mmCIF file of the C-alpha atoms, coordinates in Angstrom:
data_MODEL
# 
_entry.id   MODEL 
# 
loop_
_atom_site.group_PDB 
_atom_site.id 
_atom_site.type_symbol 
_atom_site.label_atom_id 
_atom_site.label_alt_id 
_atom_site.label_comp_id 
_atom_site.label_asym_id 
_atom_site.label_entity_id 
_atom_site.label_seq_id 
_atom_site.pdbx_PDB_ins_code 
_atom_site.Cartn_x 
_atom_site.Cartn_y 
_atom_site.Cartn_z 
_atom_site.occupancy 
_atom_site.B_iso_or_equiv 
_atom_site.pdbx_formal_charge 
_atom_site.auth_seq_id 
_atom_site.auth_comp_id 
_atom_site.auth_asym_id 
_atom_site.auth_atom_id 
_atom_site.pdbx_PDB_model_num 
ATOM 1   C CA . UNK A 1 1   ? 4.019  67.040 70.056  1.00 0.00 ? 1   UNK A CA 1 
ATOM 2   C CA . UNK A 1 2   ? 6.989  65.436 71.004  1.00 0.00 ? 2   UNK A CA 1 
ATOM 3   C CA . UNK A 1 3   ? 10.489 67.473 72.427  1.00 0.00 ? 3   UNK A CA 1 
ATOM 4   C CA . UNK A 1 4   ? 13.492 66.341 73.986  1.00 0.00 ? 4   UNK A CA 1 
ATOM 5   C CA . UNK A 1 5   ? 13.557 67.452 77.195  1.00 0.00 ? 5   UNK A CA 1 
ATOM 6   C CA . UNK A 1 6   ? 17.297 67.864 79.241  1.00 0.00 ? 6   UNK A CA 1 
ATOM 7   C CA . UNK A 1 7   ? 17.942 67.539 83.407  1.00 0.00 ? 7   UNK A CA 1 
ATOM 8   C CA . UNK A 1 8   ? 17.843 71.209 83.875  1.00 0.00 ? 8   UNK A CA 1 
ATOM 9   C CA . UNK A 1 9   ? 14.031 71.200 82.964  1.00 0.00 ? 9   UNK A CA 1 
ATOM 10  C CA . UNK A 1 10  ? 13.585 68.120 84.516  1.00 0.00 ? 10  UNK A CA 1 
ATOM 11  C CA . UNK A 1 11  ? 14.859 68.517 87.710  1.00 0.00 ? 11  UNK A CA 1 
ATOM 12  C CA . UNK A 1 12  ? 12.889 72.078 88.027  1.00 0.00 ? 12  UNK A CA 1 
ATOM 13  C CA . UNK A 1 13  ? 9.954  69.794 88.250  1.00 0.00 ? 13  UNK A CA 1 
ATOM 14  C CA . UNK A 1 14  ? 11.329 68.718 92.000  1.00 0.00 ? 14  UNK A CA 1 
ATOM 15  C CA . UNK A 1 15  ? 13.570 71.456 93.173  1.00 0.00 ? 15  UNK A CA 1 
ATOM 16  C CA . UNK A 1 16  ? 12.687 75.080 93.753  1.00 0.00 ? 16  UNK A CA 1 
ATOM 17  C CA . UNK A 1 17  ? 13.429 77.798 90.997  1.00 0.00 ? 17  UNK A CA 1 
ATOM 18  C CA . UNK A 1 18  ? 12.828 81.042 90.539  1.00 0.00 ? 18  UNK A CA 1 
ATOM 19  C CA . UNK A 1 19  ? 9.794  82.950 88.337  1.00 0.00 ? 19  UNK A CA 1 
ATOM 20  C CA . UNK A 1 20  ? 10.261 82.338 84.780  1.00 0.00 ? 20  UNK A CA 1 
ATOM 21  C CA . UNK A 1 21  ? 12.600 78.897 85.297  1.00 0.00 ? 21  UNK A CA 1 
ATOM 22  C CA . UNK A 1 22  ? 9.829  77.364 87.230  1.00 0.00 ? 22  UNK A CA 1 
ATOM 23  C CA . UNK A 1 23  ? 6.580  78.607 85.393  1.00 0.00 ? 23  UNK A CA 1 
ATOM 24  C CA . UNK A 1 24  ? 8.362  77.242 82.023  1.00 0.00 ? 24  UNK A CA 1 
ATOM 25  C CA . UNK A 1 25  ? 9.340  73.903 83.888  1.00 0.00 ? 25  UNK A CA 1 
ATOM 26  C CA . UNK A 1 26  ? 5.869  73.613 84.820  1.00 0.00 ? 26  UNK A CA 1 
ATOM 27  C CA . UNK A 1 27  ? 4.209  74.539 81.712  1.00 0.00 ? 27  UNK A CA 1 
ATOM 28  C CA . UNK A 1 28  ? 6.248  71.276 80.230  1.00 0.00 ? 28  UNK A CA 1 
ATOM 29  C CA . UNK A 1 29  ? 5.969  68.930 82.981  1.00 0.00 ? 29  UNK A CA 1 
ATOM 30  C CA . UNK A 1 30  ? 1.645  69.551 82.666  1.00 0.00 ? 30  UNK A CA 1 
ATOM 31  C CA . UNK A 1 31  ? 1.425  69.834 79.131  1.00 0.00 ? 31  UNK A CA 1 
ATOM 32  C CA . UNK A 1 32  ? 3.184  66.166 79.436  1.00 0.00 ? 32  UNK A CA 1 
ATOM 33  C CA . UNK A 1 33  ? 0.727  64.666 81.805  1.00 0.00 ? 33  UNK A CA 1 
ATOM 34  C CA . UNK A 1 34  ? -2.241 65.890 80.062  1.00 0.00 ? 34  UNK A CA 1 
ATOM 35  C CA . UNK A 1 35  ? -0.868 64.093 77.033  1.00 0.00 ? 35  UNK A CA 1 
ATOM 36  C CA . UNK A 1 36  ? -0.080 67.047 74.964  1.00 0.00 ? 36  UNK A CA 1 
ATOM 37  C CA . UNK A 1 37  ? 4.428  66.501 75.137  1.00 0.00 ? 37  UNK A CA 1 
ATOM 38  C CA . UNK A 1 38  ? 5.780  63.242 74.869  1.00 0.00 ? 38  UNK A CA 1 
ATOM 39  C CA . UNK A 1 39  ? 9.305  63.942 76.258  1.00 0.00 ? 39  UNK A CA 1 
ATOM 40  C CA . UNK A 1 40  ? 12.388 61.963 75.070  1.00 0.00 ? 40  UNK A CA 1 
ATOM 41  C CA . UNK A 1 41  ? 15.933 61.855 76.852  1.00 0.00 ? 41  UNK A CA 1 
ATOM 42  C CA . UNK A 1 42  ? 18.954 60.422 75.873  1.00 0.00 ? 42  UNK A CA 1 
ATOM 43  C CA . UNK A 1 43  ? 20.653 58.099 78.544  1.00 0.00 ? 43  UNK A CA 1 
ATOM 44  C CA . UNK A 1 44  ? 22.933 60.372 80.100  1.00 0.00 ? 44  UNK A CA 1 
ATOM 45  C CA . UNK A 1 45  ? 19.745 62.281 81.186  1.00 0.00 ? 45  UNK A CA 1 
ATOM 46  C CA . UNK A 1 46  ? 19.469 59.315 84.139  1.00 0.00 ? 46  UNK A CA 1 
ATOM 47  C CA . UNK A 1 47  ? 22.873 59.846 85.312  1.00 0.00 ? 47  UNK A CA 1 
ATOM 48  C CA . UNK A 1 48  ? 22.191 63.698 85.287  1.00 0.00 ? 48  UNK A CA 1 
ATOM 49  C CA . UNK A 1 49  ? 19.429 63.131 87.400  1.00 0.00 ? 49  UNK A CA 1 
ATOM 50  C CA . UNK A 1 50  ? 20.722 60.830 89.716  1.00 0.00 ? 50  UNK A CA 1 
ATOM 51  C CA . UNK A 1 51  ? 23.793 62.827 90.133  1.00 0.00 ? 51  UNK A CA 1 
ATOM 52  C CA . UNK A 1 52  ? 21.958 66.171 91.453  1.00 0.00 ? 52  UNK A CA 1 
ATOM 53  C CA . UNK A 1 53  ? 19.234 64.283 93.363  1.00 0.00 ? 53  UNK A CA 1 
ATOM 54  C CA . UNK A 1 54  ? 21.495 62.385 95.541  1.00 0.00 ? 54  UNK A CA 1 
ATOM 55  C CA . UNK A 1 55  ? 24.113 65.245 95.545  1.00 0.00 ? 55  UNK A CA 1 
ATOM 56  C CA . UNK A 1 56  ? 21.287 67.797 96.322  1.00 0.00 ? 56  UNK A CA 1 
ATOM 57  C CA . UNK A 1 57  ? 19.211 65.466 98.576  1.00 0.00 ? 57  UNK A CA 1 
ATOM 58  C CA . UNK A 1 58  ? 22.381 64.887 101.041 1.00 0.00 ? 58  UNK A CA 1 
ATOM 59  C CA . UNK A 1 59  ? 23.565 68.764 101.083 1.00 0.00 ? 59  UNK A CA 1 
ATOM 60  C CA . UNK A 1 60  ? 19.637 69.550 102.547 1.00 0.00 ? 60  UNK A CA 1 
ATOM 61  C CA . UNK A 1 61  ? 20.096 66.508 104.130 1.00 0.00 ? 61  UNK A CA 1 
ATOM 62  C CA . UNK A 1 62  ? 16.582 64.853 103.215 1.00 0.00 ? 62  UNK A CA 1 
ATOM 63  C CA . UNK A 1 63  ? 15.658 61.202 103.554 1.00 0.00 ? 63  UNK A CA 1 
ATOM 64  C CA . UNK A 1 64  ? 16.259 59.047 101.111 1.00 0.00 ? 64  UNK A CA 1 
ATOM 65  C CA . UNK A 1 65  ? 12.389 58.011 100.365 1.00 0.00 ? 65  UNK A CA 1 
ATOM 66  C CA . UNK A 1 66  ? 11.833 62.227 99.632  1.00 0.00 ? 66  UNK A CA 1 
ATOM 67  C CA . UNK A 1 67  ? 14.828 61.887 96.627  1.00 0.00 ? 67  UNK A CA 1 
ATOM 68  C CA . UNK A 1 68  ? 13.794 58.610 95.348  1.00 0.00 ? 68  UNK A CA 1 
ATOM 69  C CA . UNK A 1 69  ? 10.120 60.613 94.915  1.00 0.00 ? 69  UNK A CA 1 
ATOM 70  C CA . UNK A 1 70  ? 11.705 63.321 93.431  1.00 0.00 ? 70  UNK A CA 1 
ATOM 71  C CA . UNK A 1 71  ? 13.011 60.562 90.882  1.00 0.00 ? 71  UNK A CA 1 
ATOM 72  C CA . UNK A 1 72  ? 9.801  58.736 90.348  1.00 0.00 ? 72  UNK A CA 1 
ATOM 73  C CA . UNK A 1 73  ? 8.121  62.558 89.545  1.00 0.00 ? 73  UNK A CA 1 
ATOM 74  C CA . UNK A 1 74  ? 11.029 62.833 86.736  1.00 0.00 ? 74  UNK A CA 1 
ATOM 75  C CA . UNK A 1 75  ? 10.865 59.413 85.509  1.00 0.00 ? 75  UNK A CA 1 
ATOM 76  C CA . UNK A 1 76  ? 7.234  58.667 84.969  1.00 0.00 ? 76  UNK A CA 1 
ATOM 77  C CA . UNK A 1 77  ? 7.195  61.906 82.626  1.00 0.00 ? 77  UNK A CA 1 
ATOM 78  C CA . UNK A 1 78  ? 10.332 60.673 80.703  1.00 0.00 ? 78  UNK A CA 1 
ATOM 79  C CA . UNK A 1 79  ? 10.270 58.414 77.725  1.00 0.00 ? 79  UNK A CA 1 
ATOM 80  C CA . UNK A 1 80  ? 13.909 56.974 77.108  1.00 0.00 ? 80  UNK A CA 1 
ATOM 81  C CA . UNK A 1 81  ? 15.736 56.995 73.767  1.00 0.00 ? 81  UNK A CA 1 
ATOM 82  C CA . UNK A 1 82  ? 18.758 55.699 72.902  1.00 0.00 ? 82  UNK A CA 1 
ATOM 83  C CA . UNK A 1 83  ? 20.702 57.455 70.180  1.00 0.00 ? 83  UNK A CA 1 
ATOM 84  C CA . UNK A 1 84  ? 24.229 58.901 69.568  1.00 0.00 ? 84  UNK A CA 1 
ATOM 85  C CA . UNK A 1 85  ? 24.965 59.178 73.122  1.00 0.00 ? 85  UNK A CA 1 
ATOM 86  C CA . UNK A 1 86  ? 25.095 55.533 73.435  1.00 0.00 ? 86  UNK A CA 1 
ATOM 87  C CA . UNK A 1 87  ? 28.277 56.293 70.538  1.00 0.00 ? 87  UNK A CA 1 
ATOM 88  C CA . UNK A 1 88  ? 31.804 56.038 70.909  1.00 0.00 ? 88  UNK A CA 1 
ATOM 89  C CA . UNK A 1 89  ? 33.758 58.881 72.735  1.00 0.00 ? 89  UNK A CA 1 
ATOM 90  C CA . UNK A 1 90  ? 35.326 59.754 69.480  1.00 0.00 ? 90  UNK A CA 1 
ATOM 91  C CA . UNK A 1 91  ? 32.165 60.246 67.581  1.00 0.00 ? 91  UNK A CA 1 
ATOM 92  C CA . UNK A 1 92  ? 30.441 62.425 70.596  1.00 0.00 ? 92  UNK A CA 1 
ATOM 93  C CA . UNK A 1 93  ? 33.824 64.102 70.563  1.00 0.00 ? 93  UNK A CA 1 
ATOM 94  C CA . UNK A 1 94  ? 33.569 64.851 67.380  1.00 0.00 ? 94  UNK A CA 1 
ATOM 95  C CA . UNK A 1 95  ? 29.668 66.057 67.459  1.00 0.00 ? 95  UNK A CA 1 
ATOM 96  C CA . UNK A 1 96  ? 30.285 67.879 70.707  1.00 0.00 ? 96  UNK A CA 1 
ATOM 97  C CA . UNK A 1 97  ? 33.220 70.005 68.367  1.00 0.00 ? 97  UNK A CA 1 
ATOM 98  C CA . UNK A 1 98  ? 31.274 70.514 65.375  1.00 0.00 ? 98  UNK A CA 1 
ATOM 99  C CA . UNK A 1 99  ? 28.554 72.144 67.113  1.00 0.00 ? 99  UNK A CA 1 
ATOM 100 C CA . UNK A 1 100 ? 30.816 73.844 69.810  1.00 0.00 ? 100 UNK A CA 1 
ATOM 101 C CA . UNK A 1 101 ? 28.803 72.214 72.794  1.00 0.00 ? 101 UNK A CA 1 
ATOM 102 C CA . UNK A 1 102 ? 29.976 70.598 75.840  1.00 0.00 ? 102 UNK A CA 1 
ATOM 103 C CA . UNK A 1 103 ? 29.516 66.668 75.372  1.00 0.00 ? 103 UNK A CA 1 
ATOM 104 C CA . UNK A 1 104 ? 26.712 66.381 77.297  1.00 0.00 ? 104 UNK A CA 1 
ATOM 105 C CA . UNK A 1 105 ? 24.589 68.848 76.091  1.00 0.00 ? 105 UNK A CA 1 
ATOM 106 C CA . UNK A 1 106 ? 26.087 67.434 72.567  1.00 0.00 ? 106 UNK A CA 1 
ATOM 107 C CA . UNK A 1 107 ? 24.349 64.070 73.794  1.00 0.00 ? 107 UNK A CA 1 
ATOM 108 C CA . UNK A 1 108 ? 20.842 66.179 73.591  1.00 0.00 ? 108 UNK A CA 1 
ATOM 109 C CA . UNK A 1 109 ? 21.385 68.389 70.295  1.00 0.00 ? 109 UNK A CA 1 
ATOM 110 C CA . UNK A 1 110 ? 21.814 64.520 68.784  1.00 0.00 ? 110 UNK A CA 1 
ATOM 111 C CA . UNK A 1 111 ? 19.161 63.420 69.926  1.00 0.00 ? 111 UNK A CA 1 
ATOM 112 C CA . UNK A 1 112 ? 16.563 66.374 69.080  1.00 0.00 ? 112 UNK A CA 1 
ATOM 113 C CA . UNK A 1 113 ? 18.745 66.256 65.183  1.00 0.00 ? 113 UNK A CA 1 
ATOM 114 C CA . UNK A 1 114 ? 17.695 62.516 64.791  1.00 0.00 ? 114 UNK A CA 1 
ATOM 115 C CA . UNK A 1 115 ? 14.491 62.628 65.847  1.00 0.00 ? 115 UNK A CA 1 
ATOM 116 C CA . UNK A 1 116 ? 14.048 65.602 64.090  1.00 0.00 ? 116 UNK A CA 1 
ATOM 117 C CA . UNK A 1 117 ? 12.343 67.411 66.789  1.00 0.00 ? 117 UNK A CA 1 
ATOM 118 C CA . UNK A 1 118 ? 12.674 70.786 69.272  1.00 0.00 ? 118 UNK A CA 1 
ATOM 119 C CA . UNK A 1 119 ? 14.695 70.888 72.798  1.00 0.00 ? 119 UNK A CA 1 
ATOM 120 C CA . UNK A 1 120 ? 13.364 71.845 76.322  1.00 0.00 ? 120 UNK A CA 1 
ATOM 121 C CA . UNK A 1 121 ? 15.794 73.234 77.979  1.00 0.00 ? 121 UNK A CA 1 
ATOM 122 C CA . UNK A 1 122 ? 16.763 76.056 80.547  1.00 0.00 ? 122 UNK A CA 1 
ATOM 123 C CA . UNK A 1 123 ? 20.004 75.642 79.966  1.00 0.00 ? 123 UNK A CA 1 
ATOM 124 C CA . UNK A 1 124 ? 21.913 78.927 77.815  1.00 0.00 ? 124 UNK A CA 1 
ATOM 125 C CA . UNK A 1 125 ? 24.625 76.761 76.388  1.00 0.00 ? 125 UNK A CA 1 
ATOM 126 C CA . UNK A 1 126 ? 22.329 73.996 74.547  1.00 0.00 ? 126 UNK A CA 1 
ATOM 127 C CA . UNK A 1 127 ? 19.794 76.798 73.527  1.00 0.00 ? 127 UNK A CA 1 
ATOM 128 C CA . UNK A 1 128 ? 22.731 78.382 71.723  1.00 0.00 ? 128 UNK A CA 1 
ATOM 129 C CA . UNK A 1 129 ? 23.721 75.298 70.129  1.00 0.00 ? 129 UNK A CA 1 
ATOM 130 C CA . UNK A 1 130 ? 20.134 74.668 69.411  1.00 0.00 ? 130 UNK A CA 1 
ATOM 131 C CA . UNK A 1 131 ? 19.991 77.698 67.793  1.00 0.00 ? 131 UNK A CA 1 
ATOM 132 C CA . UNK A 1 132 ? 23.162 77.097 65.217  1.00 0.00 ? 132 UNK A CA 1 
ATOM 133 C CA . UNK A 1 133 ? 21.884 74.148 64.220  1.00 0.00 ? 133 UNK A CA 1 
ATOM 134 C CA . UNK A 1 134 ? 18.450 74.978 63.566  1.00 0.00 ? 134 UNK A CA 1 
ATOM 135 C CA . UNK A 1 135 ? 16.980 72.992 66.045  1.00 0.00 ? 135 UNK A CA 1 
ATOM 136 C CA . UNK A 1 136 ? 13.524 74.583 67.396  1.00 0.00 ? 136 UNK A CA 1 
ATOM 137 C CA . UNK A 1 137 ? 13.539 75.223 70.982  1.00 0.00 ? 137 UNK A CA 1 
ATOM 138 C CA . UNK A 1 138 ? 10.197 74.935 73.030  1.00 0.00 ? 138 UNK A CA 1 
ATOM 139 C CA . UNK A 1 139 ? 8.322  78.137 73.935  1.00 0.00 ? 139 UNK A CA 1 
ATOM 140 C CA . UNK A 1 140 ? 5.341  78.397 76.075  1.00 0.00 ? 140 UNK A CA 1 
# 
């Protein structure tokens, strides 16, 4: 099966979360490696990623070789997609207000709507928007 899968799921794979956050997280991340999920992210996931590793990484203060691991984990599990987010600002603008969703959680809804296929998320504001546009969301 194949889901888009957003930086707050992601990046549960690599930092520590609590009880239900983690065991979904983990569910995802070993259903992937088994072969089960192929997970797709839209570009902005990267810069997601990048931004709380390296923000994250120097307020624990740990080496630079532990976050670039924490990225490899992430990115070998990640297949890259481009899509709308790679759009104008006026056309995410104008997804982002259609769907009344932040921009870059808009970035994802597009995604999962083009591909025709579910989010992974832990996030409360893209579920929502998942849900409004009848986008499945994954369940363990």
């Amino acid at each position: 099966m194949q889901w888009v899968v957003d930086a707050s799921v992601a990046l549960a794979w690599v930092f520590e979360t609590e009880g239900q956050s983690q065991r979904f997280a983990a569910e995802i991340y070993h259903a992937q490696q088994a072969g089960v999920l192929k997970l797709h992210t839209p570009a902005v996931f990267h810069a997601e990623i990048a931004y709380r590793l390296a923000k994250t990484g120097r307020a624990k203060k740990l080496k630079s070789v532990t976050i670039l691991e924490q990225a490899e984990v992430i990115a070998m599990a990640i297949d890259f997609t481009e899509h709308l987010g790679n759009s104008d600002c006026v056309t995410l603008t104008r997804f982002a207000l259609e769907h009344n969703i932040q921009g870059y959680d808009a970035i994802y809804l597009a995604l999962a709507l083009e591909k025709r296929i579910g989010v992974a998320t832990l996030d409360k504001g893209l579920a929502s928007a998942c849900r409004r546009a009848g986008v499945a969301l994954y369940t363990p």
